[in-house]
CSV table of N, CA and C in Angstrom, one decimal:
chain,number,residue,atom,x,y,z
T,1,MET,N,0.9,-1.2,0.0
T,1,MET,CA,0.1,0.0,0.0
T,1,MET,C,0.9,1.3,0.0
T,2,ALA,N,0.8,2.0,-1.1
T,2,ALA,CA,1.7,3.2,-1.2
T,2,ALA,C,1.1,4.4,-0.5
T,3,THR,N,1.8,4.9,0.4
T,3,THR,CA,1.4,6.1,1.2
T,3,THR,C,2.3,7.3,0.7
T,4,LEU,N,1.7,8.4,0.3
T,4,LEU,CA,2.4,9.5,-0.1
T,4,LEU,C,2.5,10.6,1.1
T,5,ILE,N,3.7,11.0,1.3
T,5,ILE,CA,3.8,12.0,2.4
T,5,ILE,C,4.7,13.1,2.0
T,6,ALA,N,4.1,14.3,2.1
T,6,ALA,CA,4.9,15.6,1.8
T,6,ALA,C,5.0,16.3,3.1
T,7,GLU,N,6.2,16.8,3.4
T,7,GLU,CA,6.5,17.5,4.6
T,7,GLU,C,7.1,18.8,4.4
T,8,ASN,N,6.5,19.9,4.9
T,8,ASN,CA,7.0,21.2,4.9
T,8,ASN,C,7.6,21.7,3.6
T,9,LEU,N,6.9,21.4,2.5
T,9,LEU,CA,7.3,21.8,1.1
T,9,LEU,C,7.2,23.3,1.0
T,10,ALA,N,8.2,23.9,0.4
T,10,ALA,CA,8.2,25.3,0.1
T,10,ALA,C,9.0,25.6,-1.2
T,11,LYS,N,8.5,26.5,-2.0
T,11,LYS,CA,9.1,26.8,-3.3
T,11,LYS,C,8.9,28.3,-3.6
T,12,ALA,N,9.9,29.0,-4.1
T,12,ALA,CA,9.8,30.4,-4.5
T,12,ALA,C,10.3,30.5,-5.9
T,13,TYR,N,9.7,31.5,-6.6
T,13,TYR,CA,10.1,31.9,-8.0
T,13,TYR,C,10.4,33.4,-7.9
T,14,LYS,N,11.6,33.7,-8.2
T,14,LYS,CA,12.0,35.1,-8.2
T,14,LYS,C,11.7,35.8,-7.0
T,15,GLY,N,12.0,35.2,-5.8
T,15,GLY,CA,11.7,35.7,-4.5
T,15,GLY,C,10.3,35.7,-4.0
T,16,ARG,N,9.3,35.2,-4.8
T,16,ARG,CA,7.9,35.1,-4.4
T,16,ARG,C,7.6,33.7,-4.1
T,17,LYS,N,7.2,33.5,-2.7
T,17,LYS,CA,6.9,32.2,-2.4
T,17,LYS,C,5.5,31.7,-2.9
T,18,VAL,N,5.5,30.6,-3.7
T,18,VAL,CA,4.3,30.1,-4.2
T,18,VAL,C,3.8,28.8,-3.5
T,19,VAL,N,4.6,28.2,-2.8
T,19,VAL,CA,4.3,27.0,-1.9
T,19,VAL,C,5.0,27.3,-0.6
T,20,GLU,N,4.3,27.3,0.4
T,20,GLU,CA,5.0,27.6,1.8
T,20,GLU,C,4.5,26.6,2.9
T,21,ASP,N,5.3,25.8,3.3
T,21,ASP,CA,5.1,24.9,4.5
T,21,ASP,C,3.9,24.1,4.3
T,22,VAL,N,3.9,23.4,3.1
T,22,VAL,CA,2.7,22.4,2.9
T,22,VAL,C,3.1,21.0,3.2
T,23,SER,N,2.3,20.4,4.0
T,23,SER,CA,2.5,19.1,4.4
T,23,SER,C,1.1,18.3,4.2
T,24,LEU,N,1.2,17.1,3.8
T,24,LEU,CA,0.0,16.3,3.6
T,24,LEU,C,0.4,14.8,3.6
T,25,LYS,N,-0.6,13.9,3.8
T,25,LYS,CA,-0.4,12.5,3.8
T,25,LYS,C,-1.6,11.9,3.1
T,26,VAL,N,-1.3,11.1,2.0
T,26,VAL,CA,-2.4,10.5,1.3
T,26,VAL,C,-2.2,9.0,1.3
T,27,LYS,N,-3.2,8.3,1.8
T,27,LYS,CA,-3.1,6.8,1.9
T,27,LYS,C,-3.5,6.1,0.6
T,28,SER,N,-3.1,5.0,0.5
T,28,SER,CA,-3.4,4.2,-0.7
T,28,SER,C,-5.0,4.1,-0.8
T,29,GLY,N,-5.5,4.3,-2.0
T,29,GLY,CA,-6.9,4.3,-2.3
T,29,GLY,C,-7.6,5.6,-2.2
T,30,GLU,N,-6.9,6.6,-1.5
T,30,GLU,CA,-7.5,7.9,-1.4
T,30,GLU,C,-7.4,8.7,-2.6
T,31,ILE,N,-8.4,9.5,-2.9
T,31,ILE,CA,-8.3,10.5,-4.0
T,31,ILE,C,-8.4,11.9,-3.4
T,32,VAL,N,-7.5,12.7,-3.7
T,32,VAL,CA,-7.4,14.1,-3.1
T,32,VAL,C,-7.4,15.1,-4.3
T,33,GLY,N,-8.2,16.1,-4.1
T,33,GLY,CA,-8.3,17.2,-5.1
T,33,GLY,C,-7.6,18.4,-4.5
T,34,LEU,N,-6.9,19.2,-5.4
T,34,LEU,CA,-6.3,20.4,-4.9
T,34,LEU,C,-7.0,21.5,-5.6
T,35,LEU,N,-7.5,22.5,-4.8
T,35,LEU,CA,-8.3,23.7,-5.4
T,35,LEU,C,-7.7,24.9,-5.0
T,36,GLY,N,-7.7,25.9,-5.9
T,36,GLY,CA,-7.2,27.3,-5.6
T,36,GLY,C,-7.2,28.2,-6.9
T,37,PRO,N,-7.0,29.4,-6.7
T,37,PRO,CA,-6.9,30.3,-7.8
T,37,PRO,C,-5.7,30.0,-8.7
T,38,ASN,N,-5.7,30.6,-10.0
T,38,ASN,CA,-4.6,30.5,-10.8
T,38,ASN,C,-3.3,31.2,-10.1
T,39,GLY,N,-2.3,30.6,-10.2
T,39,GLY,CA,-1.0,31.0,-9.7
T,39,GLY,C,-0.8,30.8,-8.2
T,40,ALA,N,-1.7,30.0,-7.7
T,40,ALA,CA,-1.5,29.7,-6.2
T,40,ALA,C,-0.6,28.7,-5.8
T,41,GLY,N,0.0,28.0,-6.9
T,41,GLY,CA,1.0,27.0,-6.6
T,41,GLY,C,0.6,25.6,-6.7
T,42,LYS,N,-0.5,25.3,-7.2
T,42,LYS,CA,-1.1,23.9,-7.3
T,42,LYS,C,-0.1,23.0,-8.2
T,43,THR,N,0.2,23.6,-9.4
T,43,THR,CA,1.0,22.8,-10.3
T,43,THR,C,2.4,22.6,-9.7
T,44,THR,N,2.9,23.6,-9.1
T,44,THR,CA,4.3,23.5,-8.4
T,44,THR,C,4.3,22.5,-7.3
T,45,LEU,N,3.3,22.4,-6.5
T,45,LEU,CA,3.2,21.4,-5.5
T,45,LEU,C,3.1,20.0,-6.1
T,46,LEU,N,2.3,19.8,-7.2
T,46,LEU,CA,2.2,18.5,-7.8
T,46,LEU,C,3.5,18.1,-8.4
T,47,ARG,N,4.2,19.1,-9.0
T,47,ARG,CA,5.5,18.7,-9.6
T,47,ARG,C,6.6,18.3,-8.5
T,48,HIS,N,6.5,19.0,-7.4
T,48,HIS,CA,7.4,18.6,-6.2
T,48,HIS,C,7.1,17.1,-5.8
T,49,ILE,N,5.8,16.9,-5.8
T,49,ILE,CA,5.3,15.5,-5.2
T,49,ILE,C,5.8,14.5,-6.2
T,50,ALA,N,5.7,14.8,-7.6
T,50,ALA,CA,6.2,13.9,-8.6
T,50,ALA,C,7.6,13.8,-8.8
T,51,GLY,N,8.4,14.7,-8.0
T,51,GLY,CA,9.9,14.6,-8.1
T,51,GLY,C,10.4,15.3,-9.3
T,52,LEU,N,9.7,16.2,-9.9
T,52,LEU,CA,10.1,16.8,-11.2
T,52,LEU,C,10.8,18.2,-10.9
T,53,CYS,N,10.8,18.7,-9.7
T,53,CYS,CA,11.5,19.9,-9.4
T,53,CYS,C,11.8,19.8,-7.9
T,54,ARG,N,12.8,20.6,-7.5
T,54,ARG,CA,13.4,20.7,-6.2
T,54,ARG,C,12.7,21.7,-5.3
T,55,PRO,N,12.4,21.3,-4.1
T,55,PRO,CA,11.7,22.3,-3.3
T,55,PRO,C,12.8,23.2,-2.6
T,56,LEU,N,12.3,24.4,-2.2
T,56,LEU,CA,13.2,25.2,-1.4
T,56,LEU,C,13.6,24.6,-0.1
T,57,SER,N,12.6,24.0,0.5
T,57,SER,CA,12.7,23.2,1.7
T,57,SER,C,11.6,22.1,1.8
T,58,GLY,N,11.8,21.2,2.6
T,58,GLY,CA,10.9,20.0,2.8
T,58,GLY,C,11.2,19.0,1.9
T,59,GLY,N,10.4,17.9,1.9
T,59,GLY,CA,10.5,16.8,1.0
T,59,GLY,C,9.3,16.0,0.8
T,60,CYS,N,9.4,15.0,0.0
T,60,CYS,CA,8.2,14.2,-0.3
T,60,CYS,C,8.7,12.7,-0.4
T,61,LYS,N,8.0,11.8,0.1
T,61,LYS,CA,8.3,10.4,-0.2
T,61,LYS,C,7.0,9.5,-0.4
T,62,ILE,N,7.2,8.5,-1.2
T,62,ILE,CA,6.2,7.6,-1.5
T,62,ILE,C,6.5,6.2,-0.9
T,63,GLY,N,5.7,5.7,-0.2
T,63,GLY,CA,6.1,4.2,0.5
T,63,GLY,C,6.3,3.2,-0.5
T,64,LEU,N,6.6,2.0,0.0
T,64,LEU,CA,6.8,0.9,-0.8
T,64,LEU,C,5.5,0.2,-1.1
T,65,VAL,N,5.5,-0.6,-2.2
T,65,VAL,CA,4.3,-1.5,-2.6
T,65,VAL,C,5.0,-2.9,-2.8
T,66,ASP,N,4.5,-3.8,-2.0
T,66,ASP,CA,5.0,-5.2,-2.1
T,66,ASP,C,6.5,-5.2,-2.1
T,67,ASN,N,7.1,-4.4,-1.1
T,67,ASN,CA,8.6,-4.4,-0.9
T,67,ASN,C,9.4,-3.8,-2.1
T,68,ARG,N,8.8,-3.0,-3.0
T,68,ARG,CA,9.4,-2.4,-4.1
T,68,ARG,C,9.0,-0.9,-4.1
T,69,PRO,N,9.8,0.0,-4.6
T,69,PRO,CA,9.4,1.4,-4.8
T,69,PRO,C,8.1,1.5,-5.5
T,70,ALA,N,7.3,2.5,-5.1
T,70,ALA,CA,6.0,2.6,-5.7
T,70,ALA,C,6.2,3.3,-7.2
T,71,ARG,N,5.5,2.8,-8.1
T,71,ARG,CA,5.5,3.4,-9.4
T,71,ARG,C,4.6,4.5,-9.5
T,72,LEU,N,5.1,5.7,-10.0
T,72,LEU,CA,4.3,6.9,-10.1
T,72,LEU,C,4.1,7.4,-11.5
T,73,ALA,N,3.0,7.8,-11.8
T,73,ALA,CA,2.6,8.4,-13.2
T,73,ALA,C,2.2,9.8,-12.9
T,74,TYR,N,2.6,10.7,-13.8
T,74,TYR,CA,2.3,12.1,-13.8
T,74,TYR,C,1.7,12.6,-15.1
T,75,VAL,N,0.5,13.2,-15.0
T,75,VAL,CA,0.0,13.8,-16.3
T,75,VAL,C,0.0,15.3,-16.1
T,76,PRO,N,0.8,16.0,-16.9
T,76,PRO,CA,1.0,17.4,-16.7
T,76,PRO,C,-0.2,18.3,-17.2
T,77,GLN,N,-0.2,19.5,-16.7
T,77,GLN,CA,-1.2,20.5,-17.0
T,77,GLN,C,-1.0,20.9,-18.5
T,78,ALA,N,0.2,21.4,-18.8
T,78,ALA,CA,0.6,22.0,-20.1
T,78,ALA,C,1.1,20.9,-20.9
T,79,LYS,N,0.5,20.6,-22.0
T,79,LYS,CA,0.9,19.5,-22.9
T,79,LYS,C,1.4,20.0,-24.2
T,80,THR,N,2.6,20.0,-24.6
T,80,THR,CA,3.1,20.4,-25.9
T,80,THR,C,4.1,19.3,-26.3
T,81,PRO,N,3.6,18.4,-27.0
T,81,PRO,CA,4.7,17.4,-27.5
T,81,PRO,C,5.7,18.0,-28.4
T,82,HIS,N,6.9,17.7,-28.1
T,82,HIS,CA,8.1,18.4,-28.8
T,82,HIS,C,8.5,17.7,-30.0
T,83,PHE,N,8.1,16.6,-30.2
T,83,PHE,CA,8.5,15.8,-31.5
T,83,PHE,C,7.2,15.1,-32.1
T,84,ALA,N,7.3,14.8,-33.4
T,84,ALA,CA,6.2,14.3,-34.1
T,84,ALA,C,6.1,12.7,-33.9
T,85,TYR,N,5.9,12.2,-32.8
T,85,TYR,CA,5.7,10.8,-32.6
T,85,TYR,C,4.4,10.3,-33.1
T,86,GLY,N,4.3,9.2,-33.4
T,86,GLY,CA,3.0,8.5,-33.6
T,86,GLY,C,2.4,8.3,-32.2
T,87,VAL,N,1.1,8.2,-32.2
T,87,VAL,CA,0.3,8.1,-30.8
T,87,VAL,C,0.7,6.8,-30.2
T,88,LEU,N,0.8,5.6,-30.9
T,88,LEU,CA,1.2,4.4,-30.4
T,88,LEU,C,2.6,4.4,-29.7
T,89,ASP,N,3.6,5.0,-30.4
T,89,ASP,CA,4.9,5.2,-29.8
T,89,ASP,C,4.8,6.0,-28.6
T,90,PHE,N,4.2,7.1,-28.6
T,90,PHE,CA,4.1,8.0,-27.5
T,90,PHE,C,3.5,7.3,-26.3
T,91,VAL,N,2.4,6.5,-26.4
T,91,VAL,CA,1.8,5.8,-25.4
T,91,VAL,C,2.8,4.7,-24.8
T,92,THR,N,3.5,4.1,-25.7
T,92,THR,CA,4.5,3.0,-25.3
T,92,THR,C,5.6,3.6,-24.5
T,93,PHE,N,5.9,4.9,-24.6
T,93,PHE,CA,7.0,5.4,-23.9
T,93,PHE,C,6.7,5.3,-22.3
T,94,GLY,N,5.4,5.1,-22.0
T,94,GLY,CA,5.0,5.0,-20.6
T,94,GLY,C,5.7,3.7,-20.0
T,95,CYS,N,6.0,2.7,-20.9
T,95,CYS,CA,6.7,1.4,-20.4
T,95,CYS,C,8.2,1.6,-20.3
T,96,ALA,N,8.8,2.8,-20.5
T,96,ALA,CA,10.2,2.9,-20.6
T,96,ALA,C,10.8,2.5,-19.1
T,97,ARG,N,10.1,2.7,-18.0
T,97,ARG,CA,10.8,2.5,-16.8
T,97,ARG,C,10.9,0.9,-16.6
T,98,GLN,N,10.0,0.2,-17.1
T,98,GLN,CA,10.2,-1.3,-17.1
T,98,GLN,C,11.2,-1.8,-18.1
T,99,ALA,N,11.2,-1.3,-19.3
T,99,ALA,CA,12.0,-1.8,-20.3
T,99,ALA,C,13.3,-1.2,-20.3
T,100,GLY,N,13.6,0.0,-19.7
T,100,GLY,CA,14.8,0.6,-19.7
T,100,GLY,C,14.6,1.9,-20.6
T,101,TRP,N,15.2,3.0,-20.2
T,101,TRP,CA,15.0,4.2,-20.9
T,101,TRP,C,15.5,4.3,-22.3
T,102,PHE,N,16.5,3.6,-22.7
T,102,PHE,CA,17.0,3.6,-24.0
T,102,PHE,C,16.8,2.4,-24.8
T,103,ALA,N,16.0,1.4,-24.2
T,103,ALA,CA,15.7,0.1,-24.9
T,103,ALA,C,14.6,0.4,-26.0
T,104,ARG,N,14.6,-0.5,-26.9
T,104,ARG,CA,13.5,-0.5,-27.9
T,104,ARG,C,12.3,-1.1,-27.2
T,105,PRO,N,11.1,-0.6,-27.5
T,105,PRO,CA,9.9,-1.2,-26.9
T,105,PRO,C,9.8,-2.7,-27.2
T,106,ARG,N,9.5,-3.4,-26.1
T,106,ARG,CA,9.3,-4.9,-26.3
T,106,ARG,C,7.9,-5.2,-26.9
T,107,ARG,N,7.7,-6.3,-27.4
T,107,ARG,CA,6.5,-6.7,-28.0
T,107,ARG,C,5.4,-6.5,-27.0
T,108,GLN,N,5.6,-7.0,-25.8
T,108,GLN,CA,4.5,-6.9,-24.8
T,108,GLN,C,4.3,-5.4,-24.4
T,109,ASP,N,5.2,-4.5,-24.5
T,109,ASP,CA,4.9,-3.0,-24.2
T,109,ASP,C,4.0,-2.5,-25.3
T,110,VAL,N,4.2,-2.8,-26.6
T,110,VAL,CA,3.3,-2.4,-27.6
T,110,VAL,C,1.9,-3.0,-27.5
T,111,ALA,N,1.9,-4.2,-27.1
T,111,ALA,CA,0.6,-4.9,-26.9
T,111,ALA,C,-0.2,-4.2,-25.8
T,112,ARG,N,0.6,-3.9,-24.6
T,112,ARG,CA,0.0,-3.2,-23.5
T,112,ARG,C,-0.6,-1.9,-23.9
T,113,ALA,N,0.2,-1.1,-24.7
T,113,ALA,CA,-0.2,0.2,-25.1
T,113,ALA,C,-1.4,0.1,-26.0
T,114,GLN,N,-1.5,-0.9,-26.9
T,114,GLN,CA,-2.6,-1.0,-27.7
T,114,GLN,C,-3.9,-1.3,-26.9
T,115,ALA,N,-3.7,-2.2,-25.8
T,115,ALA,CA,-4.8,-2.6,-25.0
T,115,ALA,C,-5.3,-1.4,-24.2
T,116,VAL,N,-4.3,-0.5,-23.7
T,116,VAL,CA,-4.9,0.7,-23.0
T,116,VAL,C,-5.6,1.7,-23.9
T,117,LEU,N,-5.1,1.9,-25.1
T,117,LEU,CA,-5.7,2.7,-26.1
T,117,LEU,C,-7.2,2.1,-26.4
T,118,HIS,N,-7.2,0.9,-26.6
T,118,HIS,CA,-8.6,0.2,-26.8
T,118,HIS,C,-9.5,0.5,-25.6
T,119,ALA,N,-8.9,0.2,-24.3
T,119,ALA,CA,-9.8,0.4,-23.1
T,119,ALA,C,-10.3,1.8,-22.9
T,120,LEU,N,-9.4,2.8,-23.4
T,120,LEU,CA,-9.9,4.3,-23.3
T,120,LEU,C,-10.7,4.7,-24.5
T,121,GLU,N,-10.9,3.7,-25.4
T,121,GLU,CA,-11.8,4.0,-26.6
T,121,GLU,C,-11.1,5.0,-27.5
T,122,ILE,N,-9.8,4.9,-27.6
T,122,ILE,CA,-9.1,5.8,-28.5
T,122,ILE,C,-8.1,5.1,-29.5
T,123,ALA,N,-8.3,3.8,-29.6
T,123,ALA,CA,-7.5,2.9,-30.5
T,123,ALA,C,-7.4,3.4,-31.9
T,124,PRO,N,-8.4,4.1,-32.5
T,124,PRO,CA,-8.3,4.6,-33.8
T,124,PRO,C,-7.2,5.7,-34.0
T,125,LEU,N,-6.7,6.3,-32.9
T,125,LEU,CA,-5.7,7.3,-32.9
T,125,LEU,C,-4.3,6.6,-33.0
T,126,ALA,N,-4.2,5.4,-32.8
T,126,ALA,CA,-2.9,4.7,-32.7
T,126,ALA,C,-1.9,5.1,-33.8
T,127,GLN,N,-2.4,5.2,-35.0
T,127,GLN,CA,-1.5,5.4,-36.2
T,127,GLN,C,-1.4,7.0,-36.6
T,128,LYS,N,-2.0,7.8,-35.8
T,128,LYS,CA,-2.0,9.2,-36.0
T,128,LYS,C,-0.7,9.8,-35.4
T,129,ASN,N,-0.5,11.0,-35.9
T,129,ASN,CA,0.7,11.8,-35.4
T,129,ASN,C,0.2,12.6,-34.2
T,130,ILE,N,1.0,12.5,-33.1
T,130,ILE,CA,0.7,13.2,-31.8
T,130,ILE,C,0.4,14.6,-32.0
T,131,ASN,N,1.1,15.3,-32.9
T,131,ASN,CA,0.9,16.7,-33.2
T,131,ASN,C,-0.3,17.1,-34.0
T,132,GLN,N,-1.0,16.0,-34.5
T,132,GLN,CA,-2.1,16.3,-35.5
T,132,GLN,C,-3.4,15.9,-34.9
T,133,ILE,N,-3.6,15.8,-33.6
T,133,ILE,CA,-4.8,15.4,-33.0
T,133,ILE,C,-5.3,16.5,-32.1
T,134,SER,N,-6.6,16.4,-31.7
T,134,SER,CA,-7.2,17.6,-30.9
T,134,SER,C,-6.6,17.6,-29.5
T,135,GLY,N,-6.9,18.6,-28.8
T,135,GLY,CA,-6.5,18.7,-27.4
T,135,GLY,C,-7.1,17.7,-26.5
T,136,GLY,N,-8.3,17.4,-26.7
T,136,GLY,CA,-9.0,16.4,-25.9
T,136,GLY,C,-8.3,15.1,-26.2
T,137,GLU,N,-8.1,14.7,-27.5
T,137,GLU,CA,-7.4,13.5,-27.8
T,137,GLU,C,-6.1,13.3,-27.2
T,138,LEU,N,-5.4,14.4,-27.2
T,138,LEU,CA,-4.1,14.5,-26.7
T,138,LEU,C,-4.1,14.2,-25.2
T,139,GLN,N,-5.1,14.8,-24.5
T,139,GLN,CA,-5.2,14.5,-23.1
T,139,GLN,C,-5.5,13.1,-22.9
T,140,MET,N,-6.2,12.4,-23.7
T,140,MET,CA,-6.6,11.0,-23.5
T,140,MET,C,-5.3,10.2,-23.7
T,141,CYS,N,-4.4,10.6,-24.6
T,141,CYS,CA,-3.2,10.0,-25.0
T,141,CYS,C,-2.3,10.1,-23.7
T,142,TYR,N,-2.2,11.2,-23.1
T,142,TYR,CA,-1.5,11.4,-21.9
T,142,TYR,C,-2.0,10.4,-20.8
T,143,PHE,N,-3.3,10.2,-20.7
T,143,PHE,CA,-3.8,9.3,-19.7
T,143,PHE,C,-3.3,7.9,-20.1
T,144,ALA,N,-3.4,7.6,-21.4
T,144,ALA,CA,-3.0,6.2,-21.8
T,144,ALA,C,-1.5,5.9,-21.5
T,145,LYS,N,-0.6,7.0,-21.7
T,145,LYS,CA,0.8,6.8,-21.4
T,145,LYS,C,1.0,6.7,-20.0
T,146,ALA,N,0.2,7.3,-19.0
T,146,ALA,CA,0.4,7.1,-17.7
T,146,ALA,C,-0.2,5.7,-17.2
T,147,LEU,N,-1.2,5.3,-17.8
T,147,LEU,CA,-1.8,4.0,-17.4
T,147,LEU,C,-1.0,2.8,-17.8
T,148,VAL,N,-0.4,2.9,-19.0
T,148,VAL,CA,0.4,1.8,-19.6
T,148,VAL,C,1.5,1.5,-18.6
T,149,ALA,N,2.0,2.4,-17.7
T,149,ALA,CA,3.1,2.0,-16.8
T,149,ALA,C,2.6,1.3,-15.5
T,150,ASP,N,1.2,1.1,-15.5
T,150,ASP,CA,0.7,0.3,-14.3
T,150,ASP,C,1.1,1.0,-13.0
T,151,PRO,N,0.8,2.3,-12.8
T,151,PRO,CA,1.3,3.0,-11.7
T,151,PRO,C,0.5,2.7,-10.4
T,152,ASP,N,1.2,2.9,-9.3
T,152,ASP,CA,0.6,2.7,-7.9
T,152,ASP,C,0.0,4.1,-7.5
T,153,VAL,N,0.6,5.1,-8.0
T,153,VAL,CA,0.2,6.5,-7.7
T,153,VAL,C,0.1,7.3,-9.0
T,154,MET,N,-1.0,8.0,-9.1
T,154,MET,CA,-1.2,8.8,-10.3
T,154,MET,C,-1.3,10.3,-9.8
T,155,ILE,N,-0.6,11.1,-10.5
T,155,ILE,CA,-0.7,12.7,-10.1
T,155,ILE,C,-1.2,13.2,-11.4
T,156,LEU,N,-2.4,13.9,-11.3
T,156,LEU,CA,-3.1,14.4,-12.5
T,156,LEU,C,-3.2,16.0,-12.3
T,157,ASP,N,-2.7,16.7,-13.1
T,157,ASP,CA,-2.8,18.2,-13.1
T,157,ASP,C,-3.7,18.6,-14.1
T,158,GLU,N,-5.0,19.2,-13.6
T,158,GLU,CA,-6.1,19.6,-14.4
T,158,GLU,C,-6.4,18.4,-15.4
T,159,PRO,N,-6.8,17.3,-14.9
T,159,PRO,CA,-7.0,16.1,-15.7
T,159,PRO,C,-8.2,16.2,-16.8
T,160,GLU,N,-9.2,17.2,-16.5
T,160,GLU,CA,-10.3,17.2,-17.4
T,160,GLU,C,-10.1,18.3,-18.5
T,161,SER,N,-9.0,18.9,-18.5
T,161,SER,CA,-8.8,20.0,-19.5
T,161,SER,C,-8.9,19.4,-20.9
T,162,ASN,N,-9.6,20.2,-21.7
T,162,ASN,CA,-9.8,19.8,-23.1
T,162,ASN,C,-10.7,18.6,-23.4
T,163,LEU,N,-11.2,18.0,-22.4
T,163,LEU,CA,-12.0,16.7,-22.6
T,163,LEU,C,-13.5,17.1,-22.7
T,164,ASP,N,-14.2,16.4,-23.6
T,164,ASP,CA,-15.6,16.5,-23.8
T,164,ASP,C,-16.3,15.9,-22.6
T,165,PHE,N,-17.6,16.2,-22.4
T,165,PHE,CA,-18.5,15.7,-21.3
T,165,PHE,C,-18.3,14.2,-21.1
T,166,TYR,N,-18.3,13.4,-22.3
T,166,TYR,CA,-18.2,12.0,-22.2
T,166,TYR,C,-17.0,11.5,-21.5
T,167,ASN,N,-15.9,12.1,-21.9
T,167,ASN,CA,-14.5,11.6,-21.4
T,167,ASN,C,-14.3,12.2,-20.0
T,168,GLN,N,-14.9,13.3,-19.6
T,168,GLN,CA,-14.8,13.9,-18.3
T,168,GLN,C,-15.5,12.8,-17.3
T,169,ALA,N,-16.5,12.3,-17.7
T,169,ALA,CA,-17.2,11.4,-16.8
T,169,ALA,C,-16.4,10.1,-16.7
């Protein structure tokens, strides 16, 4: 059971504190929402928890699952793919942690990516270019990339952005 603990996190940009003395504990199975106005530091806090940036002070840790480090998936708020990958390749990148960062995707990785695309009802996107799909389709591809890694913990930053009502539900 992965427990996420953040203790006394703080972060400043250009001398302005955007996260100050934030502590929280999230137990396995819990769903936590973060609310606040634009610029309040929600994304910064999530990026700290995901280990993507260094806090000014404090720290975050995620417990073990079955005596191994918990697997974490992060779906960012701002999504701009920098390369013209195919959707299937993009989703398969979510398997990189298991296969190795510079390894070619294994047959089972591609099969898993296809299964996740199918489960999310976006399999027809598999052969499209990631830069040529809609914002909502891109959001669904980011979900697929996160899910293909079989994470123990998912951190979603504005997960409903660009989604139609059907996919929001």
